[in-house]
CSV table of C-alpha atoms and ligand atoms in Angstrom, one decimal:
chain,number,residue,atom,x,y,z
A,125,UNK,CA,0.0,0.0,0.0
A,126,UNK,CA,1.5,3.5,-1.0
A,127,UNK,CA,2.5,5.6,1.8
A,128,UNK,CA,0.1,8.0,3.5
A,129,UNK,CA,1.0,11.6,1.9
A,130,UNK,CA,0.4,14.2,5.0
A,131,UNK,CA,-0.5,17.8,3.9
A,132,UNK,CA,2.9,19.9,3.6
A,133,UNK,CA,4.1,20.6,6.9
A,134,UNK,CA,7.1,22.4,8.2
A,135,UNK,CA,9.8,20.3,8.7
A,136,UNK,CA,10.6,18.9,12.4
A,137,UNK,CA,13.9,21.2,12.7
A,138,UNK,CA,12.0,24.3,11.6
A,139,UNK,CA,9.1,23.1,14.0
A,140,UNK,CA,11.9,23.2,16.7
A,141,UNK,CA,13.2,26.3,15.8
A,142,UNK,CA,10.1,27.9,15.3
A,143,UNK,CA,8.7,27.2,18.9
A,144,UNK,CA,11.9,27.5,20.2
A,145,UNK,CA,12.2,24.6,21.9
A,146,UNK,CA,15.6,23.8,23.4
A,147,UNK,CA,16.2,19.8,24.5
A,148,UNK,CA,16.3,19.6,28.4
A,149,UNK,CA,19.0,17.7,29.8
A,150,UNK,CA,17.2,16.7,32.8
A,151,UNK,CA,14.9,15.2,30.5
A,152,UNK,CA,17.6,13.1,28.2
A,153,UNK,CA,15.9,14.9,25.0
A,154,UNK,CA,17.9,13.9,22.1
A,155,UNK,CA,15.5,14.4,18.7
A,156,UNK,CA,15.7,12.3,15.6
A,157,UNK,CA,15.5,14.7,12.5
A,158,UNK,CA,16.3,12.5,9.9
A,159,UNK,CA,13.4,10.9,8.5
A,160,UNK,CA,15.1,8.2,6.7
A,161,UNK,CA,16.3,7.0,10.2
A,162,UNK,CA,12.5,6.9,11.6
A,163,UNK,CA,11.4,5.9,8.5
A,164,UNK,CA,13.3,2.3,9.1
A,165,UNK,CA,12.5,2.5,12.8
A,166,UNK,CA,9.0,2.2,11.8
A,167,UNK,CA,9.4,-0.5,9.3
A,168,UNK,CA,11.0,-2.6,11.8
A,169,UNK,CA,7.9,-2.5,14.0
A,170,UNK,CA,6.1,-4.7,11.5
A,171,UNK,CA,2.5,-3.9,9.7
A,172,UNK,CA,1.1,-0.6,11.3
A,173,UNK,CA,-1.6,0.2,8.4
A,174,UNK,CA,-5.3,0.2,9.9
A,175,UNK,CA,-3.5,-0.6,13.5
A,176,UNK,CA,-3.9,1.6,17.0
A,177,UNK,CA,-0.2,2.7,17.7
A,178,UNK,CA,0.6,4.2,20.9
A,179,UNK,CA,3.4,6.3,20.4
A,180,UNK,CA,5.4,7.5,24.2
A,181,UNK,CA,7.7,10.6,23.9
A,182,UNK,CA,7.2,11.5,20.8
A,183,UNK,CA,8.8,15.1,21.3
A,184,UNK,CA,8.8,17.1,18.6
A,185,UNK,CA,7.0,14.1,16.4
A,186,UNK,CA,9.9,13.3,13.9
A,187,UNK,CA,8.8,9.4,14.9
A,188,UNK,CA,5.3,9.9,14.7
A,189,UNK,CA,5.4,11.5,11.0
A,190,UNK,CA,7.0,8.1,10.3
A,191,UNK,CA,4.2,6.1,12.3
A,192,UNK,CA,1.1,8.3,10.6
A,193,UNK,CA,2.9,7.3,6.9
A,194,UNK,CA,1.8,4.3,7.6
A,195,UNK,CA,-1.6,5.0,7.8
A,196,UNK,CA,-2.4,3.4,10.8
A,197,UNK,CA,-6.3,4.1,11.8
A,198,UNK,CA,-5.3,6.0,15.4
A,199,UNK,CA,-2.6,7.2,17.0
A,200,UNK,CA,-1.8,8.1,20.4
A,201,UNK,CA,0.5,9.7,21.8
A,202,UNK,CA,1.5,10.5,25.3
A,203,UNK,CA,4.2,13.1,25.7
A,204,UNK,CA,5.5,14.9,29.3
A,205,UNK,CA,7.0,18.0,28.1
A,206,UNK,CA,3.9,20.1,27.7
A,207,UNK,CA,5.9,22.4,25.4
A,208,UNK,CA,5.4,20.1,22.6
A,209,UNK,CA,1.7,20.5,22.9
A,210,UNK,CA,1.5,23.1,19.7
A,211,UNK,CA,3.7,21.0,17.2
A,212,UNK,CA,1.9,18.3,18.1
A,213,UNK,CA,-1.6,19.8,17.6
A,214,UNK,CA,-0.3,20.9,14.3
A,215,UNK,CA,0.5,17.0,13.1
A,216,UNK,CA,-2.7,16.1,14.7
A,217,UNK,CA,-4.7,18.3,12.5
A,218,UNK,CA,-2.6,17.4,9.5
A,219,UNK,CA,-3.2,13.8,10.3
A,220,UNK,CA,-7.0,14.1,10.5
A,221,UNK,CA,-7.4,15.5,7.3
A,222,UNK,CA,-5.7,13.0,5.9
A,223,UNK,CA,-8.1,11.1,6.8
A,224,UNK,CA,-6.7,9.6,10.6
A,225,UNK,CA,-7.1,10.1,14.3
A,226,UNK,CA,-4.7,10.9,16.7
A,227,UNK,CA,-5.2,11.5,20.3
A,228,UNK,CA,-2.2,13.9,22.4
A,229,UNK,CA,-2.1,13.0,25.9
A,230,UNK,CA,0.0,15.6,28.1
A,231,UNK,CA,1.3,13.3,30.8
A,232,UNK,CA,4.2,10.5,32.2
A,233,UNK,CA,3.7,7.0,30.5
A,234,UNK,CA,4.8,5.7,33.8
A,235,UNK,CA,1.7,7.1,35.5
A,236,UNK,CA,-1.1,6.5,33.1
A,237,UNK,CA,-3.5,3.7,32.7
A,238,UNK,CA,-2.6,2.3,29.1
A,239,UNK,CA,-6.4,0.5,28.7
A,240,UNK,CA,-6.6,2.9,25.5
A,241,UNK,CA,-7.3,0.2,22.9
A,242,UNK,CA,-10.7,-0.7,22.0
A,243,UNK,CA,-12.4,-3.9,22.6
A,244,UNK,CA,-13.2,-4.9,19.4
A,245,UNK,CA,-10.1,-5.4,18.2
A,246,UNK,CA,-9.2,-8.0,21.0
A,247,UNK,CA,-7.8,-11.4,19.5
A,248,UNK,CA,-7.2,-14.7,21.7
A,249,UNK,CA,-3.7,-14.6,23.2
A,250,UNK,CA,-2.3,-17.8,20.6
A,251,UNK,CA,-3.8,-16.1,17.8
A,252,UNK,CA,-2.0,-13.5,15.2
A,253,UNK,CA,-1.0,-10.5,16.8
A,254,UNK,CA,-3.8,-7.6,17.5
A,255,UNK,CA,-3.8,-4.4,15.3
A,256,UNK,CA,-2.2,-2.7,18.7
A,257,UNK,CA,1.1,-1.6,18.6
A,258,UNK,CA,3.6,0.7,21.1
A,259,UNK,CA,6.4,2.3,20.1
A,260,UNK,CA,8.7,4.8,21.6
A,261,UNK,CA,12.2,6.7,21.6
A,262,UNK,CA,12.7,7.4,24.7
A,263,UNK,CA,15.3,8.8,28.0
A,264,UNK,CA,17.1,5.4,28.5
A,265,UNK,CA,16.0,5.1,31.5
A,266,UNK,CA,12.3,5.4,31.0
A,267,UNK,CA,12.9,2.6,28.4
A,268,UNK,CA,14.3,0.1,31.2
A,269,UNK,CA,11.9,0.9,33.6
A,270,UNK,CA,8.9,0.8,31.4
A,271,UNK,CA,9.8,-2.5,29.8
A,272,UNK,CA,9.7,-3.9,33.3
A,273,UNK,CA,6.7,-2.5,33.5
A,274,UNK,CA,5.4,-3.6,30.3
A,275,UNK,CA,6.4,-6.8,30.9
A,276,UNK,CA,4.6,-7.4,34.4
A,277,UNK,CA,1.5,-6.8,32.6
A,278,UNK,CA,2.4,-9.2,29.9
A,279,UNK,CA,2.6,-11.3,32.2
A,280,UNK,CA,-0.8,-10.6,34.2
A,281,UNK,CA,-2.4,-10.2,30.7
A,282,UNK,CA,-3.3,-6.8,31.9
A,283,UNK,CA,-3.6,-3.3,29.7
A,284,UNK,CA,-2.9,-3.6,26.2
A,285,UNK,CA,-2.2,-7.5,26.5
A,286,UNK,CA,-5.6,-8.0,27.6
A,287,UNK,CA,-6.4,-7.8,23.6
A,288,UNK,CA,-3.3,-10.0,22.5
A,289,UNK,CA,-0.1,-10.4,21.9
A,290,UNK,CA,0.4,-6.6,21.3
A,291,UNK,CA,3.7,-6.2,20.0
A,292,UNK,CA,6.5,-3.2,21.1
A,293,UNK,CA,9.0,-1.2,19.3
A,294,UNK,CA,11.7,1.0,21.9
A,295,UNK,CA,15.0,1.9,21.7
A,296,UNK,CA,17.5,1.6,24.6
A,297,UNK,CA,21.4,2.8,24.8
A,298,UNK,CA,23.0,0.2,22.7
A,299,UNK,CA,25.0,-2.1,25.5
A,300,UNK,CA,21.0,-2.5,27.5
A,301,UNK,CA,19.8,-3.6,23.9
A,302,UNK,CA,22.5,-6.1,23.7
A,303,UNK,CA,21.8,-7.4,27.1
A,304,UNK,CA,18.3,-7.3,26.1
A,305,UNK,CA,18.8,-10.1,23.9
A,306,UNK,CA,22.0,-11.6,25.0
A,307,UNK,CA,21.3,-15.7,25.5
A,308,UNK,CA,22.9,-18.1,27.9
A,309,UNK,CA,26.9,-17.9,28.0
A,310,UNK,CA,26.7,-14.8,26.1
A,311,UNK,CA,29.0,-12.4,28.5
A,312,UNK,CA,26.6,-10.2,28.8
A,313,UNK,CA,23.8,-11.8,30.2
A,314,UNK,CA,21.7,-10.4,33.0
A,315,UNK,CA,18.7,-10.0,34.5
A,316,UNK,CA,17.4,-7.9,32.2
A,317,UNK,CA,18.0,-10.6,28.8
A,318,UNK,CA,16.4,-13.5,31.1
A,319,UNK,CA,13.0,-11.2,32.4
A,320,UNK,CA,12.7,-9.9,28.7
A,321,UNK,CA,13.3,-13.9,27.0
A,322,UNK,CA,10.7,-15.3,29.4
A,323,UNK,CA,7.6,-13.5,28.0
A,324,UNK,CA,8.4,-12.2,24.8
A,325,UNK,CA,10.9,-12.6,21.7
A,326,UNK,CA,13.3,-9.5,21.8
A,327,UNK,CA,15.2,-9.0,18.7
A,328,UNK,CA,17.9,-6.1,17.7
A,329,UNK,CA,16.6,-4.9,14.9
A,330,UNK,CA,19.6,-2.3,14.2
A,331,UNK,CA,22.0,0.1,15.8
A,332,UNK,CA,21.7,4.0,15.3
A,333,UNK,CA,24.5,6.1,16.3
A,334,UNK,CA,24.6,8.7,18.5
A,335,UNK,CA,25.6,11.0,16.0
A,336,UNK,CA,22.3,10.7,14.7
A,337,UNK,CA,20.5,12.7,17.4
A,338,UNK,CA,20.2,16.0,17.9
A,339,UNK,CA,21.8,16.8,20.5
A,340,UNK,CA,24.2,14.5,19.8
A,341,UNK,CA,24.3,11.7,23.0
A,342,UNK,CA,27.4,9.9,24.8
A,343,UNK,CA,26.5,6.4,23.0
A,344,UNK,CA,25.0,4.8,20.5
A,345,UNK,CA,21.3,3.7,20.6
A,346,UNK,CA,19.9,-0.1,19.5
A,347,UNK,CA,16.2,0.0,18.4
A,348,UNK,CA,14.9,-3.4,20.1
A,349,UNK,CA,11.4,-4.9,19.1
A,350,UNK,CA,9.9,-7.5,20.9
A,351,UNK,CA,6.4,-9.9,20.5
A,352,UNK,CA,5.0,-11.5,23.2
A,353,UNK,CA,5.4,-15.3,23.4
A,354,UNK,CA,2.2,-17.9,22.9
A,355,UNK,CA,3.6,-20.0,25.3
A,356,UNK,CA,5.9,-17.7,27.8
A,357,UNK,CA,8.8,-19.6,29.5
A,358,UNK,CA,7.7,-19.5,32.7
A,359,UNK,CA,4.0,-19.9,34.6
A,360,UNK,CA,5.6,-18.4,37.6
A,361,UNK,CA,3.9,-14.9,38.6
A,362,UNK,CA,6.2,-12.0,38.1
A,363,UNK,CA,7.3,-10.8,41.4
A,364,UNK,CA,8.6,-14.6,42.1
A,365,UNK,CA,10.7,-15.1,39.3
A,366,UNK,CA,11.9,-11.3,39.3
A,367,UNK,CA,13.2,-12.5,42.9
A,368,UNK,CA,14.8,-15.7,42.1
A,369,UNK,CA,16.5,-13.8,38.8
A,370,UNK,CA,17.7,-11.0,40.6
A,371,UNK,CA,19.5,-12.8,43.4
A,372,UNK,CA,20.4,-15.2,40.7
A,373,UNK,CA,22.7,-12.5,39.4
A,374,UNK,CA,23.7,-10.8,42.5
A,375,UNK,CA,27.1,-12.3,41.7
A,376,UNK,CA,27.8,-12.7,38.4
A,377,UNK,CA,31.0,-14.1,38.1
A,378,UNK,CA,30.4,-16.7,41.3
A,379,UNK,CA,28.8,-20.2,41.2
A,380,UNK,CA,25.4,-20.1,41.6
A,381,UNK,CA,25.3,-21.9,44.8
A,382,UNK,CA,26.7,-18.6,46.3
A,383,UNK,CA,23.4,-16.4,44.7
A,384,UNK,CA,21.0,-19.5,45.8
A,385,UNK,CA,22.3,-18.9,49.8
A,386,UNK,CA,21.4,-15.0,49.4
A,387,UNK,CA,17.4,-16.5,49.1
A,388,UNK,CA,17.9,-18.0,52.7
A,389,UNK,CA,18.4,-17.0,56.3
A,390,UNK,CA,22.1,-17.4,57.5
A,391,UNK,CA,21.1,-20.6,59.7
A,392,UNK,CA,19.2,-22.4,56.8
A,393,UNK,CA,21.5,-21.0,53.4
A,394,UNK,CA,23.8,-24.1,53.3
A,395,UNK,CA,21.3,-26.7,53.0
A,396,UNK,CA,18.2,-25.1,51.8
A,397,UNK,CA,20.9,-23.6,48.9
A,398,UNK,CA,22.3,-27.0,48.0
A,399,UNK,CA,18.4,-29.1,48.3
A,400,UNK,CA,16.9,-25.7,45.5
A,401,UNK,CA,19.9,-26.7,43.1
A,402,UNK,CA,19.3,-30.6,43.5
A,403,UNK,CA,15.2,-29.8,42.8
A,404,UNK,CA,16.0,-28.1,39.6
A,405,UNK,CA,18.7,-30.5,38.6
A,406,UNK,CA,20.9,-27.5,38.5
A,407,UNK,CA,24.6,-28.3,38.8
A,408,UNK,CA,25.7,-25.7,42.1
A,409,UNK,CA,28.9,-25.1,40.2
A,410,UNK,CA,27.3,-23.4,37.4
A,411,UNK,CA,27.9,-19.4,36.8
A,412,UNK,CA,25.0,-17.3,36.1
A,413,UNK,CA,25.3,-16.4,32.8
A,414,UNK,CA,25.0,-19.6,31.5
A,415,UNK,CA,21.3,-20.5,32.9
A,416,UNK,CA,18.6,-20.7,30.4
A,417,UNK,CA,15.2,-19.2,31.0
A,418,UNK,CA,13.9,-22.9,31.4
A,419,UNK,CA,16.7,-23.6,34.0
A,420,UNK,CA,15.6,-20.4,35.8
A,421,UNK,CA,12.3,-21.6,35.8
A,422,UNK,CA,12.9,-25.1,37.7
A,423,UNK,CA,14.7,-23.1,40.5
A,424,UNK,CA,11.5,-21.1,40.8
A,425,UNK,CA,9.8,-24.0,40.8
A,426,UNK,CA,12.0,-25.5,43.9
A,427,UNK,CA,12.1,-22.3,45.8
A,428,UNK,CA,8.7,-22.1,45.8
A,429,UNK,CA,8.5,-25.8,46.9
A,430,UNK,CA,11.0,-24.8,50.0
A,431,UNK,CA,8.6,-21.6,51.2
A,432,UNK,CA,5.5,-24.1,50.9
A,433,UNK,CA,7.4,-26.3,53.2
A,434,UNK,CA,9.2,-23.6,55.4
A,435,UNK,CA,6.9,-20.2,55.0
A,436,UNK,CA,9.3,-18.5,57.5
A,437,UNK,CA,11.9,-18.4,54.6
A,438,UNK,CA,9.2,-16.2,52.1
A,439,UNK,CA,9.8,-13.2,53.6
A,440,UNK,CA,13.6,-13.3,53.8
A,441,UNK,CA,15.4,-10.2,52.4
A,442,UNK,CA,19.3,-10.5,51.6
A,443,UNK,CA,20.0,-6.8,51.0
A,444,UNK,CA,17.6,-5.8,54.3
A,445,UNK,CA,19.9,-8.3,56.1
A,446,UNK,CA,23.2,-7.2,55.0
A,447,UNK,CA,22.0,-3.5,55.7
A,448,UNK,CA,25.0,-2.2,57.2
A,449,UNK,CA,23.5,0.6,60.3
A,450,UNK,CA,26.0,3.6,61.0
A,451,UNK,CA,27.5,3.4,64.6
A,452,UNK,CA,25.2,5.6,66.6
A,453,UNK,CA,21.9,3.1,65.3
A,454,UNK,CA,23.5,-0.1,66.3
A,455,UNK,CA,24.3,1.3,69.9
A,456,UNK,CA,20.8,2.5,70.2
A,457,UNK,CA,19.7,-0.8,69.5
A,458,UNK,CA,21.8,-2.1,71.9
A,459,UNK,CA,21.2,0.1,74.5
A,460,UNK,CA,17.0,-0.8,73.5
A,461,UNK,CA,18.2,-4.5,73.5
A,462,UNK,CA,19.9,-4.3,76.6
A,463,UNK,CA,17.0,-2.0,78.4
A,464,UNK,CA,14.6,-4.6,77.2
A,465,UNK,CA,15.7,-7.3,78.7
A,466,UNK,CA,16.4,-5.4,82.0
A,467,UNK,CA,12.6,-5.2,82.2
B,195,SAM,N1,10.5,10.7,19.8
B,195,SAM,C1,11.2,11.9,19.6
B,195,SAM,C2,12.3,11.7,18.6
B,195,SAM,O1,12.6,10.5,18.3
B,195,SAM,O2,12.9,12.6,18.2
B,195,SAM,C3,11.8,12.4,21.0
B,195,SAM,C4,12.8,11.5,21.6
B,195,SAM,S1,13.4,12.1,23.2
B,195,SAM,C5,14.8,11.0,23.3
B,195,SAM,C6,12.4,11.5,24.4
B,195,SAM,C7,11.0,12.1,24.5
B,195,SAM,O3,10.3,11.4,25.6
B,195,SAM,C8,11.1,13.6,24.9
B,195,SAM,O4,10.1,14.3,24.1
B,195,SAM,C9,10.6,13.6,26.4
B,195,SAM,O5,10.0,14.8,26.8
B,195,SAM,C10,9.7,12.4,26.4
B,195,SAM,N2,9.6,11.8,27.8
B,195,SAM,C11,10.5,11.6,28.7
B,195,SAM,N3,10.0,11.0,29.8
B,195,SAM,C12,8.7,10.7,29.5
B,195,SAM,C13,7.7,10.1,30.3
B,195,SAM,N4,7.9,9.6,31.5
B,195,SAM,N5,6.5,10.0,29.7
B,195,SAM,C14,6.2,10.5,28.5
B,195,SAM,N6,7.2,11.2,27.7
B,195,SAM,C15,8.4,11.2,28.2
């Protein structure tokens, strides 16, 4: 199908200029004016014509120009930085009398509800992907945090996934896109590669350089898309296997029987440790970056086991424990300790 032709429009560097609307630091604003580059962005996010895209941080909307292209039936786009407001009024009205819809939401992704999709276009979760899509280029760290986010409710079928296997498009400093899809034994594996690998298929569609962006950041930038599995890797609920992961690779360059004790209290890690590896028919001398997602899964599956069998050791908390108190709290606590048992 021919690409959408919008009505002539300043470009996106004019638009900047015009308002004059300088990228805020605080904000990690770096703007994409080269449309060939969010022209392939886009193409990478798969088949957007007649789809619902929500678009976060679309700035000065160099992106969504790219997205609209595509003629996709609405778009939404949630944006923080209220001065955007006018460009993006101005693309909204071009876009409508093209013949599209676009809603501008002034507010922070992390805060809104994202049930913005309509019902109709709900398809069964093993089915072909729903007409939904989300895309975004945005501050690093909103990417990391939000595809945490993103994938809790993948997860819990909850938001957008409540109609399908909606599909994402973000872009993340280039080494977190790597990790992203880094698999077992790759160096880089983390926490971050197995939580993304165990609901959804993250691929690294291409890098961008930093050169690219306006202003111009520190590092390069990977543009990572990722589709929600049929069958996800694990059946444990989120906050579990975000546990087990994270302590999993609280050492990274240790055997794993070292990051197993740190689930345990001091008096129980030895055994309870050593009885979690033997459940998941996990050799203890293993290193963490050569788990796979399945292998993760089975020591869920035994730690879980252990707390039905010893509930006192659910609510154990390494980092609380190892939480080191300046001088003057641990004599207090003394002092309390030692006044207590006086009475
Ligand atoms: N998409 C534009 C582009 O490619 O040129 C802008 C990219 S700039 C790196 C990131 C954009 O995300 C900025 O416009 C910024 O104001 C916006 N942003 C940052 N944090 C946000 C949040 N929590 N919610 C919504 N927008 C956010």
């Amino acid at each position: 199908m021919a690409a959408l032709r919008l009505p002539p429009l300043p470009t996106v560097r004019d638009l900047v200029k015009l308002y004059r609307i300088q990228a805020q630091k605080h904000l990690a604003q770096n703007f994409l004016m080269d449309e060939n580059l969010t022209n392939k962005i886009i193409k990478k996010a798969g088949k957007l014509t007649d789809s619902y895209v929500l678009e976060v941080g679309p700035g000065p909307g160099g992106l969504t120009r790219s997205i609209m292209r595509k003629q996709p039936r609405k778009v939404i786009v949630v944006e923080k930085d209220r001065r955007f407001l006018p460009t993006l009024q101005l693309l909204s009205e071009a876009f409508t009398n093209a013949g599209g819809e676009m809603d501008i939401i002034i507010d922070d992704i992390t805060k809104i509800n994202l049930d913005l999709f309509p019902e109709e276009e709900k398809k069964e979760w093993e089915d072909e992907v729903p007409r939904i899509h989300l895309i975004g280029n945005l501050p690093f760290n909103v990417s990391t945090h939000l595809i945490i986010e993103w994938l809790k409710a993948i997860s819990e079928r909850s938001g957008p996934w409540a109609l399908g296997r909606a599909k994402m498009t973000l872009t993340f400093q280039k080494e977190v896109a790597e990790r992203l899809v880094a698999s077992s034994f790759a160096p880089n594996r983390c926490r971050l590669s197995v939580m993304a690998q165990a609901w959804t298929k993250p691929q690294l569609k291409f890098i961008i350089p930093g050169k690219a962006f306006v202003p111009k950041p520190d590092v390069d930038v990977g543009v990572v898309t990722f589709t929600p599995l049929i069958h996800p890797q694990t059946r444990h609920e989120f906050h579990l296997f975000e546990k087990i992961t994270r302590q999993i690779f609280s050492f990274r360059q240790k055997y794993i029987i070292r990051c197993l004790e740190t689930l345990f209290p001091e008096e129980y890690k030895d055994k309870l440790s050593i009885m979690m590896s033997k459940l998941a028919d996990i050799d203890p001398t293993t290193r963490p970056f050569q788990l796979t997602v399945q292998e993760i899964n089975r020591l869920c599956t035994a730690y879980k086991y252990l707390c039905e069998k010893h509930p006192n050791i659910e609510d154990y908390n390494y980092r609380a424990s190892k939480r080191v108190l300046p001088p003057r709290y641990t004599h207090d606590i003394q002092v309390q300790e030692l006044s207590a048992s006086v009475q």
